[in-house]
Amino acid sequence: MLVDVVTAVHDPYAEFLPYAWRSLLQQSHAEWNWVVQIDGPGDLALEGLHDCGAAADPRVLLAAHGTSEGPAVTRNIALGRSTAPLIQNIDADDELEPDALAALAQALTAHPGAGFAVGHARDLTAEGLLAEHALPVSAGVLPRGVLLDVWTTEEGASYRLPVHPAGAMWRRSLLLALGGWSALRGMEDTGLLMAANALTEGVLVDVPTLRYRRHPAQHSKQPSKFTGGGCRLPSYGSARQYSAPLRNGLNRP
């Protein structure tokens, strides 16, 4: 089954694009396109894609919108350009494991009622080492709402997501029904994952599928101050408020 791999990129991450491209070339699942959407000024990103040969590959669908819109809007623009029934996200600075597309697509084929599939994420260090993490949920079907139930966000507790949201594979129909990636600052993929599982079951495959690069320029590591005014919940609180009503509404008799 055809998979559209969606990547939002801006120039500061251009240096990582050849590694993401190499990970796609190594996929055991051969039916894919790479839908790359450049956010803001994109000279470096375009140069990187040309230098590594990706821009010359007909499977690479490249576009830029010129303005700086952030990761959620940029992914959603790429989603609007996609046509495949399955959508795989990969951030510009991450890599897919060689069997990622095959394992996740097979999981969704085997579980037609599931809206998404996700695997294990391994941290990729600057030294090239891969670190694994135990998950609080078991492989197999993820019942509706379970990710929200086991998400550790209590005050004083260590922050912990049950699975890594950055490498999920989605049914395009579910992404469109949810409005794409959520407008939650710094929690775009987490909000989407929690909302999706509030509405439908997913599948966790018991293999690594994502190499999550740790580096100083990571968006999540950049200090910033919210200046929008008004009352702002912590990001995880926003994601909970975004997701919980979806599940609770479906629980009504």
Tab-separated table of C-alpha atoms in Angstrom:
chain	number	residue	atom	x	y	z
A	1	MET	CA	0.000	0.000	0.000
A	2	LEU	CA	1.267	3.475	-0.876
A	3	VAL	CA	2.507	5.615	2.020
A	4	ASP	CA	3.057	9.369	1.819
A	5	VAL	CA	5.867	10.309	4.193
A	6	VAL	CA	5.291	13.887	5.375
A	7	THR	CA	8.162	16.129	6.501
A	8	ALA	CA	8.000	19.766	7.564
A	9	VAL	CA	11.398	21.470	7.456
A	10	HIS	CA	12.878	24.920	7.969
A	11	ASP	CA	16.407	26.041	7.147
A	12	PRO	CA	17.991	25.457	10.594
A	13	TYR	CA	17.273	21.718	10.143
A	14	ALA	CA	18.542	21.518	6.558
A	15	GLU	CA	21.736	19.724	7.591
A	16	PHE	CA	19.714	16.724	8.803
A	17	LEU	CA	17.687	16.177	5.621
A	18	PRO	CA	20.277	13.881	3.940
A	19	TYR	CA	20.021	11.500	6.916
A	20	ALA	CA	16.216	11.424	6.736
A	21	TRP	CA	16.515	10.806	2.981
A	22	ARG	CA	18.987	7.976	3.478
A	23	SER	CA	16.619	6.329	5.957
A	24	LEU	CA	13.864	6.407	3.318
A	25	LEU	CA	16.123	4.856	0.696
A	26	GLN	CA	16.803	2.004	3.130
A	27	GLN	CA	13.117	1.151	3.639
A	28	SER	CA	12.073	-2.453	3.016
A	29	HIS	CA	8.620	-1.126	2.042
A	30	ALA	CA	9.087	0.206	-1.493
A	31	GLU	CA	5.773	2.025	-2.066
A	32	TRP	CA	6.276	5.536	-0.719
A	33	ASN	CA	6.494	9.184	-1.662
A	34	TRP	CA	8.263	11.866	0.365
A	35	VAL	CA	6.073	14.964	0.712
A	36	VAL	CA	8.453	17.710	1.858
A	37	GLN	CA	7.066	21.112	2.816
A	38	ILE	CA	9.533	23.942	3.471
A	39	ASP	CA	8.518	26.492	6.101
A	40	GLY	CA	9.819	30.029	5.693
A	41	PRO	CA	13.001	30.933	3.802
A	42	GLY	CA	14.247	27.649	2.369
A	43	ASP	CA	17.516	28.177	0.494
A	44	LEU	CA	19.481	25.851	2.779
A	45	ALA	CA	16.785	23.166	2.746
A	46	LEU	CA	16.603	23.248	-1.053
A	47	GLU	CA	20.385	23.082	-1.305
A	48	GLY	CA	20.501	20.092	1.053
A	49	LEU	CA	17.826	18.221	-0.894
A	50	HIS	CA	19.620	18.851	-4.181
A	51	ASP	CA	23.051	17.918	-2.821
A	52	CYS	CA	21.896	14.539	-1.473
A	53	GLY	CA	19.999	13.699	-4.658
A	54	ALA	CA	16.532	13.739	-3.118
A	55	ALA	CA	15.269	16.647	-5.224
A	56	ALA	CA	15.942	14.680	-8.422
A	57	ASP	CA	13.924	11.639	-7.310
A	58	PRO	CA	10.368	11.579	-8.727
A	59	ARG	CA	9.099	10.165	-5.426
A	60	VAL	CA	10.048	13.426	-3.677
A	61	LEU	CA	7.210	15.954	-3.820
A	62	LEU	CA	8.789	19.232	-2.807
A	63	ALA	CA	7.053	22.545	-2.092
A	64	ALA	CA	7.593	25.744	-0.114
A	65	HIS	CA	5.140	28.370	1.093
A	66	GLY	CA	7.593	31.184	1.851
A	67	THR	CA	6.120	32.368	5.150
A	68	SER	CA	7.053	31.016	8.592
A	69	GLU	CA	4.031	29.131	9.903
A	70	GLY	CA	5.469	26.583	12.350
A	71	PRO	CA	5.445	22.778	12.328
A	72	ALA	CA	1.707	22.116	12.676
A	73	VAL	CA	0.600	24.353	9.800
A	74	THR	CA	3.503	23.160	7.645
A	75	ARG	CA	2.627	19.498	8.192
A	76	ASN	CA	-1.011	20.248	7.437
A	77	ILE	CA	-0.069	21.911	4.156
A	78	ALA	CA	1.886	18.762	3.274
A	79	LEU	CA	-1.112	16.663	4.333
A	80	GLY	CA	-3.282	18.628	1.912
A	81	ARG	CA	-0.842	17.781	-0.888
A	82	SER	CA	-0.819	14.072	-0.039
A	83	THR	CA	-3.013	11.472	-1.731
A	84	ALA	CA	-1.963	8.107	-0.235
A	85	PRO	CA	-4.325	6.323	2.194
A	86	LEU	CA	-1.516	6.065	4.775
A	87	ILE	CA	0.515	9.007	6.077
A	88	GLN	CA	3.815	8.594	7.884
A	89	ASN	CA	5.303	11.555	9.729
A	90	ILE	CA	9.054	12.010	9.988
A	91	ASP	CA	10.546	15.188	11.378
A	92	ALA	CA	13.402	16.641	9.358
A	93	ASP	CA	15.969	15.843	12.053
A	94	ASP	CA	14.837	12.260	12.684
A	95	GLU	CA	15.280	8.969	10.824
A	96	LEU	CA	13.069	5.968	10.179
A	97	GLU	CA	14.286	2.480	11.000
A	98	PRO	CA	14.688	0.330	7.835
A	99	ASP	CA	11.530	-1.728	8.469
A	100	ALA	CA	9.434	1.133	9.851
A	101	LEU	CA	7.084	1.637	6.908
A	102	ALA	CA	6.650	-2.103	6.405
A	103	ALA	CA	5.884	-2.850	10.059
A	104	LEU	CA	3.459	0.042	10.527
A	105	ALA	CA	1.627	-0.462	7.225
A	106	GLN	CA	1.271	-4.185	7.936
A	107	ALA	CA	-0.139	-3.394	11.385
A	108	LEU	CA	-2.823	-1.136	9.912
A	109	THR	CA	-3.655	-3.705	7.246
A	110	ALA	CA	-4.048	-6.403	9.917
A	111	HIS	CA	-6.191	-4.127	12.122
A	112	PRO	CA	-8.655	-2.307	9.847
A	113	GLY	CA	-10.380	-0.724	12.846
A	114	ALA	CA	-7.214	1.053	13.989
A	115	GLY	CA	-6.662	4.652	12.976
A	116	PHE	CA	-2.931	4.802	13.592
A	117	ALA	CA	0.100	2.642	14.256
A	118	VAL	CA	3.238	3.450	16.197
A	119	GLY	CA	6.415	1.629	17.155
A	120	HIS	CA	9.271	2.078	19.587
A	121	ALA	CA	11.440	5.184	19.326
A	122	ARG	CA	15.169	5.028	19.984
A	123	ASP	CA	17.135	8.133	20.917
A	124	LEU	CA	19.913	8.852	18.422
A	125	THR	CA	22.805	10.624	20.125
A	126	ALA	CA	25.404	12.912	18.578
A	127	GLU	CA	27.882	10.028	18.897
A	128	GLY	CA	25.644	7.793	16.777
A	129	LEU	CA	24.497	5.626	19.690
A	130	LEU	CA	20.925	4.363	19.960
A	131	ALA	CA	19.201	4.311	23.362
A	132	GLU	CA	16.011	2.328	23.922
A	133	HIS	CA	13.203	3.098	26.368
A	134	ALA	CA	10.708	0.764	28.007
A	135	LEU	CA	7.060	1.624	27.322
A	136	PRO	CA	4.168	1.522	29.819
A	137	VAL	CA	1.823	-0.086	27.265
A	138	SER	CA	2.043	-3.511	25.668
A	139	ALA	CA	2.405	-4.264	21.985
A	140	GLY	CA	-0.801	-4.951	20.078
A	141	VAL	CA	-4.071	-3.076	19.932
A	142	LEU	CA	-4.172	0.182	21.918
A	143	PRO	CA	-7.780	0.468	23.135
A	144	ARG	CA	-9.531	3.792	22.721
A	145	GLY	CA	-8.402	6.240	25.420
A	146	VAL	CA	-5.580	4.135	26.861
A	147	LEU	CA	-2.808	6.565	25.918
A	148	LEU	CA	-4.520	9.404	27.738
A	149	ASP	CA	-5.035	7.160	30.778
A	150	VAL	CA	-1.366	6.185	31.126
A	151	TRP	CA	0.136	9.546	30.185
A	152	THR	CA	2.185	10.720	33.167
A	153	THR	CA	1.738	14.466	33.634
A	154	GLU	CA	0.952	14.764	37.331
A	155	GLU	CA	2.648	17.618	39.168
A	156	GLY	CA	5.859	16.393	40.765
A	157	ALA	CA	5.974	13.246	38.626
A	158	SER	CA	8.368	12.731	35.761
A	159	TYR	CA	6.825	13.764	32.440
A	160	ARG	CA	6.370	10.698	30.278
A	161	LEU	CA	4.475	9.995	27.076
A	162	PRO	CA	3.311	6.379	26.687
A	163	VAL	CA	4.577	6.216	23.076
A	164	HIS	CA	6.518	8.663	20.938
A	165	PRO	CA	4.104	10.671	18.750
A	166	ALA	CA	6.649	11.910	16.183
A	167	GLY	CA	6.873	8.659	14.210
A	168	ALA	CA	3.240	7.569	13.992
A	169	MET	CA	1.647	6.266	10.795
A	170	TRP	CA	-1.885	7.505	10.197
A	171	ARG	CA	-4.881	6.677	8.098
A	172	ARG	CA	-5.271	9.833	6.041
A	173	SER	CA	-9.030	9.777	6.609
A	174	LEU	CA	-8.525	10.037	10.387
A	175	LEU	CA	-6.024	12.887	10.038
A	176	LEU	CA	-8.478	14.838	7.921
A	177	ALA	CA	-11.359	14.134	10.328
A	178	LEU	CA	-9.272	15.533	13.213
A	179	GLY	CA	-8.192	18.598	11.256
A	180	GLY	CA	-4.574	17.473	10.989
A	181	TRP	CA	-1.879	18.359	13.486
A	182	SER	CA	-3.230	20.338	16.417
A	183	ALA	CA	-2.549	24.011	17.089
A	184	LEU	CA	-0.930	23.348	20.463
A	185	ARG	CA	2.347	25.172	20.948
A	186	GLY	CA	5.133	22.607	21.217
A	187	MET	CA	2.629	19.732	21.467
A	188	GLU	CA	1.350	19.486	17.899
A	189	ASP	CA	1.990	15.771	17.499
A	190	THR	CA	1.101	14.877	21.095
A	191	GLY	CA	-2.256	16.643	20.897
A	192	LEU	CA	-3.044	14.854	17.643
A	193	LEU	CA	-2.071	11.441	19.013
A	194	MET	CA	-4.121	11.832	22.186
A	195	ALA	CA	-7.147	13.110	20.272
A	196	ALA	CA	-6.860	10.248	17.795
A	197	ASN	CA	-6.736	7.617	20.528
A	198	ALA	CA	-9.669	9.303	22.268
A	199	LEU	CA	-11.690	8.547	19.135
A	200	THR	CA	-10.272	5.247	17.913
A	201	GLU	CA	-7.976	2.393	18.753
A	202	GLY	CA	-4.406	2.218	17.508
A	203	VAL	CA	-1.703	-0.409	17.208
A	204	LEU	CA	1.705	-0.589	18.867
A	205	VAL	CA	4.214	-2.735	16.991
A	206	ASP	CA	6.924	-4.347	19.080
A	207	VAL	CA	9.850	-3.136	16.970
A	208	PRO	CA	11.796	0.136	16.770
A	209	THR	CA	10.495	2.364	13.983
A	210	LEU	CA	11.902	5.829	14.774
A	211	ARG	CA	15.365	7.189	15.487
A	212	TYR	CA	14.754	10.386	17.454
A	213	ARG	CA	17.790	12.613	17.078
A	214	ARG	CA	19.003	14.387	20.196
A	215	HIS	CA	20.862	17.614	19.375
A	216	PRO	CA	21.241	21.148	20.773
A	217	ALA	CA	19.116	22.755	18.040
A	218	GLN	CA	16.046	20.629	18.810
A	219	HIS	CA	12.879	22.700	18.745
A	220	SER	CA	11.799	21.230	22.087
A	221	LYS	CA	15.050	22.375	23.713
A	222	GLN	CA	14.791	26.017	22.677
A	223	PRO	CA	13.846	28.332	25.559
A	224	SER	CA	11.028	30.701	24.710
A	225	LYS	CA	8.434	32.738	26.528
A	226	PHE	CA	4.776	32.737	25.570
A	227	THR	CA	3.616	36.350	25.116
A	228	GLY	CA	0.149	35.821	23.716
A	229	GLY	CA	-1.618	37.062	26.843
A	230	GLY	CA	-4.589	35.496	28.565
A	231	CYS	CA	-4.553	32.368	30.688
A	232	ARG	CA	-2.321	29.664	29.243
A	233	LEU	CA	-2.351	26.112	30.514
A	234	PRO	CA	0.895	24.163	30.491
A	235	SER	CA	1.177	22.402	27.148
A	236	TYR	CA	0.258	18.997	28.547
A	237	GLY	CA	-2.829	20.525	30.182
A	238	SER	CA	-3.875	21.944	26.829
A	239	ALA	CA	-3.429	18.561	25.179
A	240	ARG	CA	-5.535	16.904	27.873
A	241	GLN	CA	-8.322	19.460	27.505
A	242	TYR	CA	-8.162	18.989	23.745
A	243	SER	CA	-8.446	15.198	23.934
A	244	ALA	CA	-10.547	14.268	26.948
A	245	PRO	CA	-13.910	15.629	25.691
A	246	LEU	CA	-13.614	13.519	22.537
A	247	ARG	CA	-13.409	10.340	24.572
A	248	ASN	CA	-15.911	11.410	27.219
A	249	GLY	CA	-18.459	12.478	24.625
A	250	LEU	CA	-18.388	9.057	23.012
A	251	ASN	CA	-18.891	7.420	26.398
A	252	ARG	CA	-22.320	8.994	26.872
A	253	PRO	CA	-25.260	6.602	26.649
